[in-house]
PDB file of C-alpha atoms in Angstrom:
ATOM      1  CA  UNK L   9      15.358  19.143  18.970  1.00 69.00           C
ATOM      2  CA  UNK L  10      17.663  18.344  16.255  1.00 78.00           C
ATOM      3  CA  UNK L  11      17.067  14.440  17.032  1.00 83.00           C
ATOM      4  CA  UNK L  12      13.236  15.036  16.802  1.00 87.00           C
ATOM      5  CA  UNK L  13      13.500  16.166  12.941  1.00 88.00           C
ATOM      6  CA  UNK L  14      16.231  13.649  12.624  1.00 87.00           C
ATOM      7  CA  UNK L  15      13.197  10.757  13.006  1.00 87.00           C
ATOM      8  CA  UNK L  16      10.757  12.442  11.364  1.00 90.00           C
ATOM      9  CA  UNK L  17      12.557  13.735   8.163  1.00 89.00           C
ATOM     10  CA  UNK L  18      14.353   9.609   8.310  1.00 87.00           C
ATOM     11  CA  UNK L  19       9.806   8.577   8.996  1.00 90.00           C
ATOM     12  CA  UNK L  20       9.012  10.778   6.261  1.00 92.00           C
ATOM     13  CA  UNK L  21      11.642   9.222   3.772  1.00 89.00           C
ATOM     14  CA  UNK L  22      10.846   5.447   5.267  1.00 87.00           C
ATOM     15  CA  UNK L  23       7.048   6.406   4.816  1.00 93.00           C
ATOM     16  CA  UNK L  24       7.812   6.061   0.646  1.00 94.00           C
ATOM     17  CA  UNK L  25       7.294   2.400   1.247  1.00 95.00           C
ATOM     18  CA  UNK L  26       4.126   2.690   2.840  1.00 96.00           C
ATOM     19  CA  UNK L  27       3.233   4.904  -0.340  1.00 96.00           C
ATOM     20  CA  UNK L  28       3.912   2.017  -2.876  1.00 96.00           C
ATOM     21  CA  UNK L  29       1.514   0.064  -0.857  1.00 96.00           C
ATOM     22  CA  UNK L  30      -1.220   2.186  -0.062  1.00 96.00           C
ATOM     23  CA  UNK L  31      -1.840   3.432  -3.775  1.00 95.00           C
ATOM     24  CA  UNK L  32      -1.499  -0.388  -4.943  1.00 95.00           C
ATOM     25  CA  UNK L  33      -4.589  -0.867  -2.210  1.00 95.00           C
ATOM     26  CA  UNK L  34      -6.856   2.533  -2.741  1.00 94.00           C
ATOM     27  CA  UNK L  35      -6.944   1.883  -6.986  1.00 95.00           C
ATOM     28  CA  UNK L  36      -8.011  -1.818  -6.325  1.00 96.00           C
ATOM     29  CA  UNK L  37     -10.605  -0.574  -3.586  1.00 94.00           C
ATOM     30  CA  UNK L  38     -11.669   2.230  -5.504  1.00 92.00           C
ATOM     31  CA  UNK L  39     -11.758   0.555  -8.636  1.00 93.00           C
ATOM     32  CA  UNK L  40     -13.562  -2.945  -7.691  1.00 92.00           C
ATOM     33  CA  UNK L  41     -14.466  -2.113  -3.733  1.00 91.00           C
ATOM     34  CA  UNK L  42     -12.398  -5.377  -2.593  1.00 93.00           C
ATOM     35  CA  UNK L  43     -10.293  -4.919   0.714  1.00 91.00           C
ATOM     36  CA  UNK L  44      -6.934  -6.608  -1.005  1.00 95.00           C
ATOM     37  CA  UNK L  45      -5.744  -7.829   2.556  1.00 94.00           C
ATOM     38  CA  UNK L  46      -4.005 -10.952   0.843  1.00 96.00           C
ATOM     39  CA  UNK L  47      -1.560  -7.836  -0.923  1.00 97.00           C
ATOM     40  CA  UNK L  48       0.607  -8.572   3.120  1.00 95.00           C
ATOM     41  CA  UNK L  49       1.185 -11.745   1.613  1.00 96.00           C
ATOM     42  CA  UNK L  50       1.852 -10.345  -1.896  1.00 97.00           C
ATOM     43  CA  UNK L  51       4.890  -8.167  -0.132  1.00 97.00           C
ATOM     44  CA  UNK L  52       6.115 -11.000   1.501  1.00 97.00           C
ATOM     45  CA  UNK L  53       6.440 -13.085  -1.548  1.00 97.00           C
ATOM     46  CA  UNK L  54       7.871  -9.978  -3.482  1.00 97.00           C
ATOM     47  CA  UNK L  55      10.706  -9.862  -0.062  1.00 96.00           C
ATOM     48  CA  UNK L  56      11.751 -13.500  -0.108  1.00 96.00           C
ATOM     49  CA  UNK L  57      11.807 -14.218  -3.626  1.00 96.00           C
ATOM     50  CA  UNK L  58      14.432 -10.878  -4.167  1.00 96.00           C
ATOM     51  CA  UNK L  59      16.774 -11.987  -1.119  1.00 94.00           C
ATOM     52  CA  UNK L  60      17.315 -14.553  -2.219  1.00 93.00           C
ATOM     53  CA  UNK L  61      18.247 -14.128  -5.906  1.00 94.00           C
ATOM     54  CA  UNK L  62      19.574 -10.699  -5.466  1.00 94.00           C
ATOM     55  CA  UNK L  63      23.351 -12.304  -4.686  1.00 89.00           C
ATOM     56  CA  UNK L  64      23.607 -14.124  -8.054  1.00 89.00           C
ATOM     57  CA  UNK L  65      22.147 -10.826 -10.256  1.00 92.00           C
ATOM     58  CA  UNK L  66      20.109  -7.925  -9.441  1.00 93.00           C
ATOM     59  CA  UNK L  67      18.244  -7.350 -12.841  1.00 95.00           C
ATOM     60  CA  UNK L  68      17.220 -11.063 -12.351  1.00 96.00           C
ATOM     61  CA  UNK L  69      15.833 -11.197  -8.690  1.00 96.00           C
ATOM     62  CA  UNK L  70      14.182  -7.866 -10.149  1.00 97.00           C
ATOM     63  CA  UNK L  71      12.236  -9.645 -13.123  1.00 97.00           C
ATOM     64  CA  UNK L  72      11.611 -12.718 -11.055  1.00 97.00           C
ATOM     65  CA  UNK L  73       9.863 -10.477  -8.229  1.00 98.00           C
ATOM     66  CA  UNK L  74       7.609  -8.689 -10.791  1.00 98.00           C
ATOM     67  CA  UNK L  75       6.462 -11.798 -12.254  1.00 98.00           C
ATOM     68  CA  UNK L  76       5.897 -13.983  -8.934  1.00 98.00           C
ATOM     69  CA  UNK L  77       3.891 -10.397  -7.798  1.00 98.00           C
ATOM     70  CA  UNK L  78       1.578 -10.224 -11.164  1.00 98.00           C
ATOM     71  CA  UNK L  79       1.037 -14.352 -10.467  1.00 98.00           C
ATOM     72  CA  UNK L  80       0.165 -14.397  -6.910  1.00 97.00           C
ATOM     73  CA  UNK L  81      -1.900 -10.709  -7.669  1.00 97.00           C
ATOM     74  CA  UNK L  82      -3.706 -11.822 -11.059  1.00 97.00           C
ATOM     75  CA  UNK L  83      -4.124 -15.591  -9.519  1.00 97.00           C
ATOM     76  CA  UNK L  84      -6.207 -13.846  -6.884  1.00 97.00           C
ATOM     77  CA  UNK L  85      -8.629 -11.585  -8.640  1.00 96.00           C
ATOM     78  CA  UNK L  86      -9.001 -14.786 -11.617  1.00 96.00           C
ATOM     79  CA  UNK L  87      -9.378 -17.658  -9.536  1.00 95.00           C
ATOM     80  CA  UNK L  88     -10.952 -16.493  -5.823  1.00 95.00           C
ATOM     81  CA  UNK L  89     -12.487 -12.635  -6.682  1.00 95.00           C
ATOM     82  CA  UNK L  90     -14.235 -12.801  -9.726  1.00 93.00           C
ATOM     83  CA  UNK L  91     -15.733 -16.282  -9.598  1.00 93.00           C
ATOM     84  CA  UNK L  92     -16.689 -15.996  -6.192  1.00 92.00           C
ATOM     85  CA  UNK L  93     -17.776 -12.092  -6.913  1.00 88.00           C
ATOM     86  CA  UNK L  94     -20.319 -13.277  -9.606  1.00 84.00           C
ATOM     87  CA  UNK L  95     -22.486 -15.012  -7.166  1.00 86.00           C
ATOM     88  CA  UNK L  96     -22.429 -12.544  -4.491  1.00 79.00           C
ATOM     89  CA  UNK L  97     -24.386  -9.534  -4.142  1.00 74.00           C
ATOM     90  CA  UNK L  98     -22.573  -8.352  -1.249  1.00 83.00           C
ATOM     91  CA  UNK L  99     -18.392  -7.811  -0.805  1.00 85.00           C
ATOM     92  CA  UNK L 100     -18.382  -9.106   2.291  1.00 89.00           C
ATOM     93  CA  UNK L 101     -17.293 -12.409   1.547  1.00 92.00           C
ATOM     94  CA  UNK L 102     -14.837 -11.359  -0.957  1.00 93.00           C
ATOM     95  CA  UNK L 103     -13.282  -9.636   2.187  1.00 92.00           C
ATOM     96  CA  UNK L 104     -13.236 -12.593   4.008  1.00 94.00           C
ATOM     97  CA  UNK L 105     -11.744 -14.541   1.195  1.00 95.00           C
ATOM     98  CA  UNK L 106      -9.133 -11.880   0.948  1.00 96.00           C
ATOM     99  CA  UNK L 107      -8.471 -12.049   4.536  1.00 95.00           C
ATOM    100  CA  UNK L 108      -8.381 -16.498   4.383  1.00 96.00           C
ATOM    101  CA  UNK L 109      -5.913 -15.995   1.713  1.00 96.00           C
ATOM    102  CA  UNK L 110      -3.544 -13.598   3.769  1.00 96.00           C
ATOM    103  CA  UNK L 111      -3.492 -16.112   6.117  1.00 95.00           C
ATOM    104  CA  UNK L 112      -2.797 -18.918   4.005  1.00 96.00           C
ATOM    105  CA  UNK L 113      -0.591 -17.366   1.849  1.00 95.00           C
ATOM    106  CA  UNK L 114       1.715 -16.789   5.069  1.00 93.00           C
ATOM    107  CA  UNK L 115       1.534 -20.045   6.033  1.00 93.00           C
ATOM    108  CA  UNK L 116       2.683 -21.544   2.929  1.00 95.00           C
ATOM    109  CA  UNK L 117       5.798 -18.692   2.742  1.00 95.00           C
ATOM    110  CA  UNK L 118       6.396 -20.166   6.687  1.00 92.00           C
ATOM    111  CA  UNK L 119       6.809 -23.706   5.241  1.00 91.00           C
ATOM    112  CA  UNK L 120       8.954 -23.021   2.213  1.00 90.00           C
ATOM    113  CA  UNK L 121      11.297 -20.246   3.682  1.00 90.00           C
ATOM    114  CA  UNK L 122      13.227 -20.299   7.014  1.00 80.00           C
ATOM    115  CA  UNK L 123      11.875 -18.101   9.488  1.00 80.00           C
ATOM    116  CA  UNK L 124      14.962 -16.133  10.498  1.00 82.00           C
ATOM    117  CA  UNK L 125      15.125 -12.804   8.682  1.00 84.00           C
ATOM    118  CA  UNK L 126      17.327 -12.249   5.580  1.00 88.00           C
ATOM    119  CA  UNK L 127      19.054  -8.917   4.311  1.00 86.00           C
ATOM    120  CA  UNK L 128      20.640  -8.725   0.901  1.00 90.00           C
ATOM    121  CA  UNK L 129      23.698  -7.264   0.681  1.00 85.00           C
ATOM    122  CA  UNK L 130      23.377  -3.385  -0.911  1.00 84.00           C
ATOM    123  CA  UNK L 131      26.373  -0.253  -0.451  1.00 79.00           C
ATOM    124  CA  UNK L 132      23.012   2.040  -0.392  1.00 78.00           C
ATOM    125  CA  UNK L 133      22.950   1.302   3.754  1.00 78.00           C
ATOM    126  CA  UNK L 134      25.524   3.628   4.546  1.00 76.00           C
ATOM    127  CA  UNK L 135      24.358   7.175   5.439  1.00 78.00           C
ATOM    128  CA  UNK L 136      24.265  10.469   3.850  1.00 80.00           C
ATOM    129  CA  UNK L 137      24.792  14.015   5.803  1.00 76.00           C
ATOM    130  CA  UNK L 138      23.176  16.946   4.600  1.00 76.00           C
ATOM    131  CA  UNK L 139      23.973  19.247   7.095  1.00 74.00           C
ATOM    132  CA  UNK L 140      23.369  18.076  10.546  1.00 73.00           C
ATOM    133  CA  UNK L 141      21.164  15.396   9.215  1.00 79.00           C
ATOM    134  CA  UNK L 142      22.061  11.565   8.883  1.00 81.00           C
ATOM    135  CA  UNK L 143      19.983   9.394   6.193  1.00 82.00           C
ATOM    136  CA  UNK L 144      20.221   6.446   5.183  1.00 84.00           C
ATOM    137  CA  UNK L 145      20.718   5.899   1.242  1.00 88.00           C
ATOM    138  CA  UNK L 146      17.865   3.358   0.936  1.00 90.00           C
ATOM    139  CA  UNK L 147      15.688   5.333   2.642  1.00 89.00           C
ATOM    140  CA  UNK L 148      15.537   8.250  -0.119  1.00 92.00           C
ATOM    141  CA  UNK L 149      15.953   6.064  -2.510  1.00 93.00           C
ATOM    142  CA  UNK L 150      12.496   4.376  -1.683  1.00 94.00           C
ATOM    143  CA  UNK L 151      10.876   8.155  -1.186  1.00 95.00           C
ATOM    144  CA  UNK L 152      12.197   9.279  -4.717  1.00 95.00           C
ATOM    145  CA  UNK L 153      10.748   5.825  -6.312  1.00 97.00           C
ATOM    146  CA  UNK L 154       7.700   6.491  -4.532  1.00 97.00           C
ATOM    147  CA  UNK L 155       6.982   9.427  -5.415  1.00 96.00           C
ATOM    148  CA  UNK L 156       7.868   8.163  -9.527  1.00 97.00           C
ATOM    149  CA  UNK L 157       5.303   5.418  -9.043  1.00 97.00           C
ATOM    150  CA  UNK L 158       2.610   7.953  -7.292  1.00 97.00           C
ATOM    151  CA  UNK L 159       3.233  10.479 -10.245  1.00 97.00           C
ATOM    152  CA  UNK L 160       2.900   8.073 -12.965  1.00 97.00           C
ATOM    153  CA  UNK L 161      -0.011   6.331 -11.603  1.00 97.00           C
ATOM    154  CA  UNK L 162      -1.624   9.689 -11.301  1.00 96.00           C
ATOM    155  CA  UNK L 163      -0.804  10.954 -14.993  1.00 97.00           C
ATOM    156  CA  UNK L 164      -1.944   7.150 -16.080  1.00 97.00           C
ATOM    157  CA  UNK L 165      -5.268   7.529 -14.116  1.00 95.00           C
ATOM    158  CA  UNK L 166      -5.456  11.049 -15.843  1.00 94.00           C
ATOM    159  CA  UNK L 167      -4.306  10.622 -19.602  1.00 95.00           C
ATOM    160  CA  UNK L 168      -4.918   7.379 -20.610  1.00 94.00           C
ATOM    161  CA  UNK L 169      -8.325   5.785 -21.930  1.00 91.00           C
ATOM    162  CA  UNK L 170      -7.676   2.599 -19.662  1.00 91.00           C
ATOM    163  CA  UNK L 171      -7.210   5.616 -16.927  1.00 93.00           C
ATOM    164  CA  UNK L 172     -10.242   7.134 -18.030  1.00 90.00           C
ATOM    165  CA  UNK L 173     -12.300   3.523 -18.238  1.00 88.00           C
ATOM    166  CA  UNK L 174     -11.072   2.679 -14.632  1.00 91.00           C
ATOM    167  CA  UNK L 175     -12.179   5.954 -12.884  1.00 90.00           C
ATOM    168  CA  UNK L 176     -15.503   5.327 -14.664  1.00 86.00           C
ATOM    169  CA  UNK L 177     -15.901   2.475 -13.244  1.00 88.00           C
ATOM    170  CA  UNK L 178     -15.072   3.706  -9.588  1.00 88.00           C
ATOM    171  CA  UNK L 179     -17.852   6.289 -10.225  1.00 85.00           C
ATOM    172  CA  UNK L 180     -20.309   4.057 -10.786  1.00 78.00           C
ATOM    173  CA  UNK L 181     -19.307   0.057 -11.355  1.00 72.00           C
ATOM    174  CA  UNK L 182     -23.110  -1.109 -11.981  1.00 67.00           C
ATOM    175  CA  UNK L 183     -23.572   1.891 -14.711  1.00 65.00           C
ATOM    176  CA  UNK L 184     -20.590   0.774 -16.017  1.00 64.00           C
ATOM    177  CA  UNK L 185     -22.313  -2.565 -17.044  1.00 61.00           C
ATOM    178  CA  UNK L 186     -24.929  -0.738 -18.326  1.00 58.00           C
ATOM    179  CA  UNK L 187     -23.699   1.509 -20.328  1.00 60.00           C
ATOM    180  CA  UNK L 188     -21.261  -1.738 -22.159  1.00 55.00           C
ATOM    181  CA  UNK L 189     -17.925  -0.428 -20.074  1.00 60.00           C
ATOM    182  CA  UNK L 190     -15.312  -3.187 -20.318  1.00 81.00           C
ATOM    183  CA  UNK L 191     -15.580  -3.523 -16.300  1.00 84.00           C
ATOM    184  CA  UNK L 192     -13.547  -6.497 -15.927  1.00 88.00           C
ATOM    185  CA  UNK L 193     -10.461  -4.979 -18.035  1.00 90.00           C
ATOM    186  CA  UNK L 194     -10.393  -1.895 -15.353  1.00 92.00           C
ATOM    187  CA  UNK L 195     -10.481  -4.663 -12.563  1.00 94.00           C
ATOM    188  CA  UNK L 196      -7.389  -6.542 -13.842  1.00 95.00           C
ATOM    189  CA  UNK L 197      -5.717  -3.446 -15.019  1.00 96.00           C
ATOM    190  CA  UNK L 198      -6.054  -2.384 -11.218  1.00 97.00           C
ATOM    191  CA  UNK L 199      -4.337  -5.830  -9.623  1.00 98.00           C
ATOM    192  CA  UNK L 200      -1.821  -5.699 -11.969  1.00 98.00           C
ATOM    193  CA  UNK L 201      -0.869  -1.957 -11.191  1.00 98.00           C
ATOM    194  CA  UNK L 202      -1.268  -3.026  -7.333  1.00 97.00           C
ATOM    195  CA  UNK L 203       0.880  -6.145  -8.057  1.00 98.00           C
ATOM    196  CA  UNK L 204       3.211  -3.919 -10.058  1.00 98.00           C
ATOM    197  CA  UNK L 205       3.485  -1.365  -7.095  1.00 98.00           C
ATOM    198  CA  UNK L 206       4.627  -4.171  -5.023  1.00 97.00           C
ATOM    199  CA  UNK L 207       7.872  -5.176  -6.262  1.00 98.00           C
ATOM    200  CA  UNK L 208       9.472  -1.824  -5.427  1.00 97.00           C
ATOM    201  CA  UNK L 209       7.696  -1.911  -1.792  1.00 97.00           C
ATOM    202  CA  UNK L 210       8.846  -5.437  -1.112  1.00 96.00           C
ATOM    203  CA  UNK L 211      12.677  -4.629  -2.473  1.00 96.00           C
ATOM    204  CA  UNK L 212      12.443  -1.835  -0.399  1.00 95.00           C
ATOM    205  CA  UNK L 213      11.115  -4.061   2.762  1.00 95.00           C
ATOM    206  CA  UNK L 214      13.548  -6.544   2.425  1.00 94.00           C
ATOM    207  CA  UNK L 215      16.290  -4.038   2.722  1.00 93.00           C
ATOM    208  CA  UNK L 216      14.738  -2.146   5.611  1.00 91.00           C
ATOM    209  CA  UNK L 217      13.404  -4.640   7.736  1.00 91.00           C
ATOM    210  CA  UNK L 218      14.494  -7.920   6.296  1.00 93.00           C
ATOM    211  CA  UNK L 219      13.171 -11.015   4.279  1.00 95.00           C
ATOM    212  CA  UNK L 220      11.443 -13.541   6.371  1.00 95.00           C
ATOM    213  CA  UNK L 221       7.268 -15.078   5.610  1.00 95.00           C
ATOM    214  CA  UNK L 222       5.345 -12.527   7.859  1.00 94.00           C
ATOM    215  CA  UNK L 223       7.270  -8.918   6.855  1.00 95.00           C
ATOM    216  CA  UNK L 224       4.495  -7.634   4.533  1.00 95.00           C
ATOM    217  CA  UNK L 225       2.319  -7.845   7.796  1.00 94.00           C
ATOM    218  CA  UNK L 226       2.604  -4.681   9.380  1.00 93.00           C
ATOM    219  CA  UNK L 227       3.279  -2.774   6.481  1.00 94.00           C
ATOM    220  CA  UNK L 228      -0.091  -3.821   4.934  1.00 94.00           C
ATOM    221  CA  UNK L 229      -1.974  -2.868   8.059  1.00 93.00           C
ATOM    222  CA  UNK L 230      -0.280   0.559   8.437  1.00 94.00           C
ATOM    223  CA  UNK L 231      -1.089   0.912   4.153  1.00 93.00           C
ATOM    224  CA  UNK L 232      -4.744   0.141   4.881  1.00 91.00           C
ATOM    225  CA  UNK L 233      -5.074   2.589   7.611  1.00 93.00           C
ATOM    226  CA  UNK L 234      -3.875   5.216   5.512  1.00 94.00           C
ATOM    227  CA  UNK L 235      -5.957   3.839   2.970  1.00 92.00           C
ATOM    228  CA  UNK L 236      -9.200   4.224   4.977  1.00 90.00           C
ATOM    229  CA  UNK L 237      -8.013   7.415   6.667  1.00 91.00           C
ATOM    230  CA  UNK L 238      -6.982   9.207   3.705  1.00 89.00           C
ATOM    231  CA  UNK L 239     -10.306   8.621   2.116  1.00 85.00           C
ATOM    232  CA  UNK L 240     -11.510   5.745  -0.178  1.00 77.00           C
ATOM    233  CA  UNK L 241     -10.759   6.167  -3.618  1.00 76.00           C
ATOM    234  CA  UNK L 242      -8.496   8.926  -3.000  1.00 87.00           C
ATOM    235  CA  UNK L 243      -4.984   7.982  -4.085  1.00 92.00           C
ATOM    236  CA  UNK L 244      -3.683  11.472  -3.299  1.00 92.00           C
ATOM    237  CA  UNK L 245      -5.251  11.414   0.418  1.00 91.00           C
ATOM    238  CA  UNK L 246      -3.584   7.882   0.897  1.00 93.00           C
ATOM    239  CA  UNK L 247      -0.358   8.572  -0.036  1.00 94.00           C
ATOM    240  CA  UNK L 248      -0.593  11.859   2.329  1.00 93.00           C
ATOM    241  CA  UNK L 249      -2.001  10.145   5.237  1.00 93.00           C
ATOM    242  CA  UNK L 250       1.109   6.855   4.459  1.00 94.00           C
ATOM    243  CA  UNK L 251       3.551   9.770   4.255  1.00 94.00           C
ATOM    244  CA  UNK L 252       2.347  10.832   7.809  1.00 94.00           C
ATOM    245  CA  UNK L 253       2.486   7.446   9.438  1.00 95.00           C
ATOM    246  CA  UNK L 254       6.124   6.907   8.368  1.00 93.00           C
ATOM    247  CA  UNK L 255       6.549  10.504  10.176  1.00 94.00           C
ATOM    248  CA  UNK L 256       4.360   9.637  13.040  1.00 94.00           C
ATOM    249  CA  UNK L 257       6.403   6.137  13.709  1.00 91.00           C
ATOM    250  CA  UNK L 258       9.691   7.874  13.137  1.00 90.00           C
ATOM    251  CA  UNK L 259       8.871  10.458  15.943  1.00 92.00           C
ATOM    252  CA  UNK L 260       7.453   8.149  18.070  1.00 90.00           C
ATOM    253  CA  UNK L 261      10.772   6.576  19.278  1.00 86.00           C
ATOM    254  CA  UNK L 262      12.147  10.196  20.664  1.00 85.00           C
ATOM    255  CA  UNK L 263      10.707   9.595  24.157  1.00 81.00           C
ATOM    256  CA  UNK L 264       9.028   5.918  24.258  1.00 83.00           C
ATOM    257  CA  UNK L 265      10.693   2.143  23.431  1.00 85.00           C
ATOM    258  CA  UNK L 266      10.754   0.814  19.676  1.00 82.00           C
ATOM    259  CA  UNK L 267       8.265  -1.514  20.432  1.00 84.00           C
ATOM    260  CA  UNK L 268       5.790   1.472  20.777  1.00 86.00           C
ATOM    261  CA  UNK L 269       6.135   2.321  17.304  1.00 87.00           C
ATOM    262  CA  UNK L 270       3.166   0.287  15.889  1.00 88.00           C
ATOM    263  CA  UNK L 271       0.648   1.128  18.936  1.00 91.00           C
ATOM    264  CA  UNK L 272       1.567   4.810  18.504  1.00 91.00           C
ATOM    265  CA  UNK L 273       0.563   4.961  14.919  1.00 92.00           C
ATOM    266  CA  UNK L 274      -2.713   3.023  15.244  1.00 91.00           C
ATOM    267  CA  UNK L 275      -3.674   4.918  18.193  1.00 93.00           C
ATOM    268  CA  UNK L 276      -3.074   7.620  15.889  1.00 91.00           C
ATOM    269  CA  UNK L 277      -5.276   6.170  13.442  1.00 92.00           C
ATOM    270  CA  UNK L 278      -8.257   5.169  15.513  1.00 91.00           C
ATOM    271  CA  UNK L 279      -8.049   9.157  16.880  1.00 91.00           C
ATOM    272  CA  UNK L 280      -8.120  10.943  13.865  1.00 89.00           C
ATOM    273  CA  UNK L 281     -10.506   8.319  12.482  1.00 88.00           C
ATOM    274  CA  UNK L 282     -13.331   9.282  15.473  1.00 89.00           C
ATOM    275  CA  UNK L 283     -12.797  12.966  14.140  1.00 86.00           C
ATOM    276  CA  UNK L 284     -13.410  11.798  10.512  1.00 82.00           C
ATOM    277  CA  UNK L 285     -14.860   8.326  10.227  1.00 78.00           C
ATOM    278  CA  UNK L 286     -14.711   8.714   5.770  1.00 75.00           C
ATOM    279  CA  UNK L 287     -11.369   9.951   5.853  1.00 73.00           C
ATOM    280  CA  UNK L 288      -9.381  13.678   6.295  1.00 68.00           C
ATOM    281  CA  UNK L 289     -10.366  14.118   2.492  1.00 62.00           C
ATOM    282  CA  UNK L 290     -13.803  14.918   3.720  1.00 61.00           C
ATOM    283  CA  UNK L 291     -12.844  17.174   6.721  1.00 56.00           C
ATOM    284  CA  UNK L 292     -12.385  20.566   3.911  1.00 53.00           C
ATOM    285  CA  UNK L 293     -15.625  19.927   2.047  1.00 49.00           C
ATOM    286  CA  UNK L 294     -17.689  19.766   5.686  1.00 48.00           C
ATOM    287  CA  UNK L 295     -19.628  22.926   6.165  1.00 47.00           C
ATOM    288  CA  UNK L 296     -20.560  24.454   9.318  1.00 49.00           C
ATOM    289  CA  UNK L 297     -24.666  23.581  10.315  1.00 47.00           C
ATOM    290  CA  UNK L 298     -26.799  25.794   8.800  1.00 45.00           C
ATOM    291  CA  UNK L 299     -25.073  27.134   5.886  1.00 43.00           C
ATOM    292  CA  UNK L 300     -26.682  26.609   2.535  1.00 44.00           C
ATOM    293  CA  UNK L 301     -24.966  25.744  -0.632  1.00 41.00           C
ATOM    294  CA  UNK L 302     -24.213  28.104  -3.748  1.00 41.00           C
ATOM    295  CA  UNK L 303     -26.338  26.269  -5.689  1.00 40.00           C
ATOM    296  CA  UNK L 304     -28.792  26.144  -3.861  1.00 40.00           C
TER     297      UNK L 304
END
């Protein structure tokens, strides 16, 4: 028993990553209703480009990965999204640009770095006991982060008048045109936040699982299935439901191989998914058949 909460309190902690990720994702969806696949090659970048400056100075790999992050994030929405998004009625294609650019973006990581996984060098991979429990140092170091960058995206969502424009526009973004909202400032305002959110998850990534063109890849899947299952446009239901995953693929090597971990959580996923297809969110607001409303 005790190695059972061993994995899932070490998956809870390793599940802060997934948060970064997942909140980046649900404000762009919410805010513009673009599925930001390219963001798996957006991690990668953020992975490769801090290995391999983090030996010469920390503070610098640090700046360097925020600014590659807001180039390759920003480059995207500018250049591809908002052209393309002007002559399309639908999102659709902006979705399969999204997903063209993931792929190409990989490709072009495959050509410039070496294939074989990098780790930079950190004293935080040594463990911590409290009590009978072993944890790695990195790992609650990327919870406690993630939970500062969910907290202070929530207060700036909250208590800011940028916060304020951009959940107007996820209300309603044609009223917002109407009406004379600055629509396009709440669109880059939610890349850069995403792209901003990304530096942390990609430090984190490269410590965890290595530097190498393809990491971001299964971290961005498991993000956008907590995306989608915690409910679109909730930030609070994404981070819960990426929180759970890290759990859920902690616990899942107790009694199967490692290699299980990734079908386990997406069988996961496609399970609860057929109980709720629009997310958990909406599983306390259902009512039972019959039942009127108050106001009613």
């Amino acid at each position: 028993m005790h190695e059972l909460v061993q994995l899932a309190v070490g998956g809870l902690f390793l599940g802060g990553i997934y948060v970064l990720i997942a909140i980046g994702m649900s404000t762009i969806l919410s805010v513009t209703g673009i599925l930001h696949i390219a963001h798996g090659a957006n991690l990668s970048l953020c992975a490769l480009t801090f290995s391999a400056l983090a030996s010469t100075n920390i503070l610098i790999a640090v700046l360097a990965t925020t600014a590659v992050s807001l180039a390759f994030t920003m480059a995207s929405y500018e250049f591809l999204y908002r052209p393309i998004g002007h002559r399309q009625t639908t999102l659709f294609p902006l979705f399969l640009v999204s997903f063209g650019l993931w792929i190409v973006g990989s490709s072009v990581l495959t050509l410039i770095f070496s294939a074989t996984a990098s780790h930079p060098r950190t004293s935080l991979n040594s463990t911590m006991d409290i009590g009978w429990l072993h944890l790695l140092k990195i790992n609650l170091l990327a919870f406690g982060v993630a939970i500062a960058c969910y907290a202070a995206t929530r207060l700036f969502l909250a208590k800011t008048m940028t916060g304020s424009l951009m959940r107007a526009v996820a209300c309603n973004r044609d009223m917002a045109d109407v009406w004379g909202t600055p629509r396009r400032r709440a669109e880059r305002v939610a890349f850069a936040m995403a792209a901003l959110l990304a530096v942390p998850a990609g430090i984190f990534v490269a410590y965890t699982l290595g530097a190498y063109p393809t990491v971001g890849d299964t971290p961005l899947l498991i993000a956008f299935s907590t995306v989608i299952l915690g409910g679109v446009g909730s930030i609070a239901g994404a981070a819960g439901a990426a929180l759970l995953f890290g759990v859920i693929q902690g616990v899942a090597v107790w009694k199967l191989p490692a290699t299980w971990q990734d079908g386990v959580v997406f069988g996961v996923f496609l399970l609860l998914i057929l109980v709720s297809p629009r997310g958990l969110a909406t599983l306390r607001t259902r009512r039972p058949a019959g039942t009127r409303s108050a106001s009613k």
